[in-house]
Amino acid sequence: MRTLKLVIQYDGTTYVGWQRQPNGVSIQALVENALAAIEGGRVVVDAASRTDAGVHALGQVASVRLAHPIDRLSLRRALNATLPPDVRVADVQEESPEFHARYAAREKTYRYRILAGEVPSPFERRYVWHVTTPLDVDRMALAIRDLVGRHDFSAFAAAGGAAQSPVRTITSASVAWEPTGQRPFGSGPSPVLAIEVAGDGFLRHMVRTIAGTLVEIGRGRLEPSAIASALSSGDRQAAGPTAPASGLVLVRVVY
Amino acid sequence: MRTLKLVIQYDGTTYVGWQRQPNGVSIQALVENALAAIEGGRVVVDAASRTDAGVHALGQVASVRLAHPIDRLSLRRALNATLPPDVRVADVQEESPEFHARYAAREKTYRYRILAGEVPSPFERRYVWHVTTPLDVDRMALAIRDLVGRHDFSAFAAAGGAAQSPVRTITSASVAWEPTGQRPFGSGPSPVLAIEVAGDGFLRHMVRTIAGTLVEIGRGRLEPSAIASALSSGDRQAAGPTAPASGLVLVRVVY
């Protein structure tokens, strides 16, 4: 058996998320079915991140064990010929047998995008959270620094998560306006504010709750100290709401 | 009656184009119907450019005459509440009675986007033409200069166009790779080549035929002199194929 590493991009808008679900189409099912057709038998694919319904990926990483000898470029071509156009395999690499996309991941980077301004661009609407109230980005930038380091992130996790430890290490966190040329077709009338967070792992809904809390801080409904207070209290009620899935993208995974 | 100028953005993917058609939904019908509901009577909207099916707009401009006294910001809000999310009114301005979006336009700018590389980004696929063969951009840049100036563009026009003059003046024309950060979520694996053309007017399919001809030049199937030859011959057969609508966007209109 060979072990392969796949880098996968997807527009998550119409999917139930990475993981197979009974109620809709998952990215995992699409990729496993496309691989099974080549392998001629059942295939299990493990991903670095089990992204939620509606969340996107620029650099999701998955691992798979295959017996079939197809070369990596032909495999990429065959997968992309089978997958729908909003799911693309950007890269296929041979890996050592012990490689596992989830357990071997050292750092993941997520970006959460907020479209400010009155009118949301038709080209951005699937990939942002549209926030019409003014945001004080200096307050948000001050608050986000408190995320960096090793913390118990219980206050930023969805209820009903796994019984694993809620301690994670955030290695970097930033909030900044995207350059106006960074959107499709160049600048539109509404600027995009990007929150970027990297760390060794994330609890369920963690980045979206960070984004929701930062927006409350930017709107003036919470103080910049709210991030530190929520972290030390461990109380989900101390953090802000969970921001919509559409604004979130898994940017990259480092091994 | 007041005369208003609307700036409209749309993702043209699912529409039959600007102009009302019997076979599907047009942007014109959507905007006229939304305005008619406010006006309480029939409304006619004239646009600077009658974009084809599948063509996008960042800055389409339309003019309309209304009796209703609604203020411009309320009108924008009411229109955006009625229109589907892939059609947005970005701006509404009062204009003098003689303003007409089509006849008063002095310059229009179009961009045609080509996604190079093996794997098309899921986030770009609606807004590009995916070309997998390598392109020599220096050849394309050399050829595109021959477009600038006042020419008979018959060789670049669709058959069956109106009986108007085929002479147009192109004021600028360029071809360049977009900075890698200029796509949604920053750089993906595949670069985007942008052809940008500005002029006093364009014949039907003209920008798409320019793009199709430039790609033939970039692929080495036509010489860089092919643009000049096609212009002087006036022969549609001397130009390249009409590139797909998905790659084309009306960027702006100057009055």
Coordinates of N, CA and C in Angstrom, one line a residue, chain A residues 9-11 56-58 76-77 80 85-90 111 113 118-123 125-127 181-189 249, chain B residues 9-11 56-58 76-77 80 85-90 111 113 118-123 125-127 181-189 249:
Chain A
Q9 N -8.8 22.0 -2.5 CA -9.4 23.3 -2.3 C -10.9 23.1 -2.5
Y10 N -11.7 23.8 -1.8 CA -13.2 23.7 -2.1 C -13.9 25.0 -1.7
D11 N -14.9 25.3 -2.4 CA -16.0 26.3 -2.1 C -17.0 25.5 -1.3
H56 N -14.9 27.0 3.8 CA -14.1 26.8 2.5 C -12.7 26.3 2.9
A57 N -12.0 25.8 1.8 CA -10.6 25.5 2.0 C -9.8 25.9 0.8
L58 N -8.7 26.5 1.1 CA -7.6 26.8 0.1 C -6.6 25.7 0.1
R76 N -4.2 13.0 -9.9 CA -4.8 14.3 -9.8 C -5.8 14.6 -10.9
R77 N -5.4 14.3 -12.1 CA -6.2 14.6 -13.3 C -7.5 13.8 -13.2
N80 N -9.8 15.2 -10.5 CA -10.5 16.4 -10.9 C -11.5 16.2 -12.1
P85 N -16.8 20.9 -10.0 CA -15.8 22.0 -10.2 C -15.6 22.8 -8.9
D86 N -16.4 22.7 -7.9 CA -16.1 23.5 -6.7 C -15.3 22.7 -5.7
V87 N -14.8 21.6 -6.1 CA -13.9 20.8 -5.3 C -12.7 20.4 -6.2
R88 N -11.5 20.8 -5.9 CA -10.3 20.6 -6.7 C -9.2 20.0 -5.9
V89 N -8.5 19.0 -6.5 CA -7.3 18.4 -5.9 C -6.2 19.2 -6.5
A90 N -5.5 20.1 -5.7 CA -4.5 20.9 -6.2 C -3.1 20.2 -6.3
R111 N -8.4 31.7 8.0 CA -8.7 33.1 7.8 C -10.2 33.3 7.9
R113 N -13.1 36.2 7.0 CA -13.2 37.4 6.2 C -14.5 38.1 6.5
E118 N -21.9 49.1 3.1 CA -23.3 48.9 2.9 C -23.7 47.8 2.0
V119 N -23.0 47.7 0.8 CA -23.4 46.8 -0.2 C -22.4 45.7 -0.4
P120 N -22.8 44.5 -0.2 CA -21.9 43.3 -0.4 C -21.7 43.0 -1.8
S121 N -20.4 42.8 -2.2 CA -20.1 42.5 -3.6 C -20.7 41.2 -4.0
P122 N -21.3 41.1 -5.2 CA -21.8 39.8 -5.6 C -20.7 38.7 -5.8
F123 N -19.4 39.2 -5.9 CA -18.3 38.2 -6.1 C -17.8 37.7 -4.8
R125 N -19.9 37.4 -1.9 CA -20.9 37.1 -0.9 C -20.8 35.7 -0.3
R126 N -20.3 34.7 -1.1 CA -20.2 33.3 -0.6 C -19.0 33.2 0.4
Y127 N -18.1 34.1 0.4 CA -16.8 33.9 1.1 C -16.5 34.9 2.2
G181 N -6.9 45.5 -3.9 CA -6.8 44.7 -5.1 C -6.9 43.2 -4.9
Q182 N -7.2 42.8 -3.7 CA -7.1 41.4 -3.3 C -8.4 40.7 -3.6
R183 N -9.4 41.4 -4.1 CA -10.7 40.7 -4.4 C -10.8 40.4 -5.9
P184 N -11.8 39.5 -6.3 CA -11.9 39.2 -7.7 C -12.1 40.5 -8.5
F185 N -11.4 40.6 -9.6 CA -11.6 41.8 -10.5 C -11.1 43.0 -9.8
G186 N -10.2 42.9 -8.8 CA -9.7 44.2 -8.2 C -10.7 44.7 -7.2
S187 N -10.5 46.0 -6.8 CA -11.3 46.6 -5.7 C -12.7 46.8 -6.1
G188 N -13.6 46.5 -5.1 CA -15.0 46.8 -5.2 C -15.2 47.9 -4.2
P189 N -16.5 48.3 -4.0 CA -16.8 49.4 -3.1 C -16.6 49.1 -1.6
V249 N -12.2 30.2 6.0 CA -11.4 29.4 5.0 C -10.2 28.8 5.7
Chain B
Q9 N -23.5 46.0 -10.0 CA -22.5 44.9 -10.0 C -23.3 43.6 -10.2
Y10 N -22.8 42.7 -11.0 CA -23.4 41.4 -11.0 C -22.5 40.3 -11.4
D11 N -22.8 39.1 -10.8 CA -22.2 37.8 -11.2 C -23.1 37.3 -12.3
H56 N -19.9 39.3 -16.6 CA -20.1 40.0 -15.3 C -19.9 41.5 -15.3
A57 N -20.3 42.2 -14.3 CA -20.1 43.6 -14.2 C -19.6 44.0 -12.8
L58 N -18.6 44.8 -12.7 CA -18.2 45.4 -11.5 C -18.7 46.8 -11.4
R76 N -31.5 52.7 -3.0 CA -30.4 51.6 -3.1 C -30.8 50.5 -2.1
R77 N -31.2 50.8 -0.9 CA -31.5 49.8 0.1 C -32.7 49.0 -0.4
N80 N -31.7 46.7 -3.3 CA -30.9 45.5 -2.9 C -31.7 44.5 -2.0
P85 N -29.0 38.1 -4.5 CA -27.7 38.5 -4.0 C -26.6 38.6 -5.0
D86 N -26.7 38.0 -6.2 CA -25.7 38.1 -7.2 C -25.9 39.4 -8.1
V87 N -26.8 40.2 -7.8 CA -27.0 41.5 -8.5 C -27.1 42.6 -7.4
R88 N -26.2 43.5 -7.4 CA -26.2 44.6 -6.3 C -26.2 46.0 -7.0
V89 N -26.9 46.9 -6.4 CA -26.8 48.3 -6.8 C -25.8 48.9 -5.8
A90 N -24.7 49.3 -6.3 CA -23.6 49.8 -5.5 C -23.8 51.3 -5.2
R111 N -12.3 43.9 -18.6 CA -11.2 43.0 -18.3 C -11.6 41.6 -18.7
R113 N -10.2 37.7 -18.1 CA -9.3 37.0 -17.2 C -9.1 35.6 -17.6
E118 N -2.7 24.0 -14.3 CA -3.3 22.7 -14.5 C -4.7 22.7 -13.8
V119 N -4.7 23.2 -12.6 CA -6.0 23.0 -11.7 C -6.6 24.4 -11.5
P120 N -7.9 24.5 -12.0 CA -8.6 25.8 -11.8 C -9.1 25.9 -10.4
S121 N -8.9 27.1 -9.8 CA -9.3 27.4 -8.4 C -10.9 27.3 -8.4
P122 N -11.4 26.6 -7.3 CA -12.9 26.6 -7.2 C -13.5 28.0 -7.0
F123 N -12.6 29.0 -6.5 CA -13.1 30.3 -6.2 C -13.1 31.2 -7.4
R125 N -13.5 29.8 -10.7 CA -14.0 29.2 -11.9 C -15.1 29.9 -12.7
R126 N -15.9 30.6 -11.9 CA -17.0 31.4 -12.6 C -16.5 32.6 -13.3
Y127 N -15.3 33.1 -13.0 CA -14.9 34.4 -13.4 C -13.6 34.4 -14.3
G181 N -1.7 37.9 -4.9 CA -2.7 38.2 -3.8 C -4.0 38.7 -4.2
Q182 N -4.2 38.8 -5.5 CA -5.4 39.5 -6.0 C -6.6 38.5 -6.2
R183 N -6.5 37.3 -5.8 CA -7.6 36.4 -5.9 C -8.2 36.1 -4.5
P184 N -9.4 35.6 -4.5 CA -10.1 35.4 -3.2 C -9.2 34.6 -2.3
F185 N -9.1 35.1 -1.0 CA -8.3 34.4 0.0 C -6.8 34.4 -0.4
G186 N -6.4 35.3 -1.2 CA -4.9 35.4 -1.5 C -4.6 34.4 -2.6
S187 N -3.3 34.1 -2.7 CA -2.8 33.4 -3.9 C -3.2 31.9 -3.8
G188 N -3.6 31.4 -4.9 CA -3.9 30.0 -5.1 C -2.8 29.4 -6.0
P189 N -2.9 28.2 -6.5 CA -1.8 27.6 -7.2 C -1.7 28.1 -8.7
V249 N -15.5 40.8 -17.7 CA -16.2 41.7 -16.7 C -16.1 43.1 -17.2

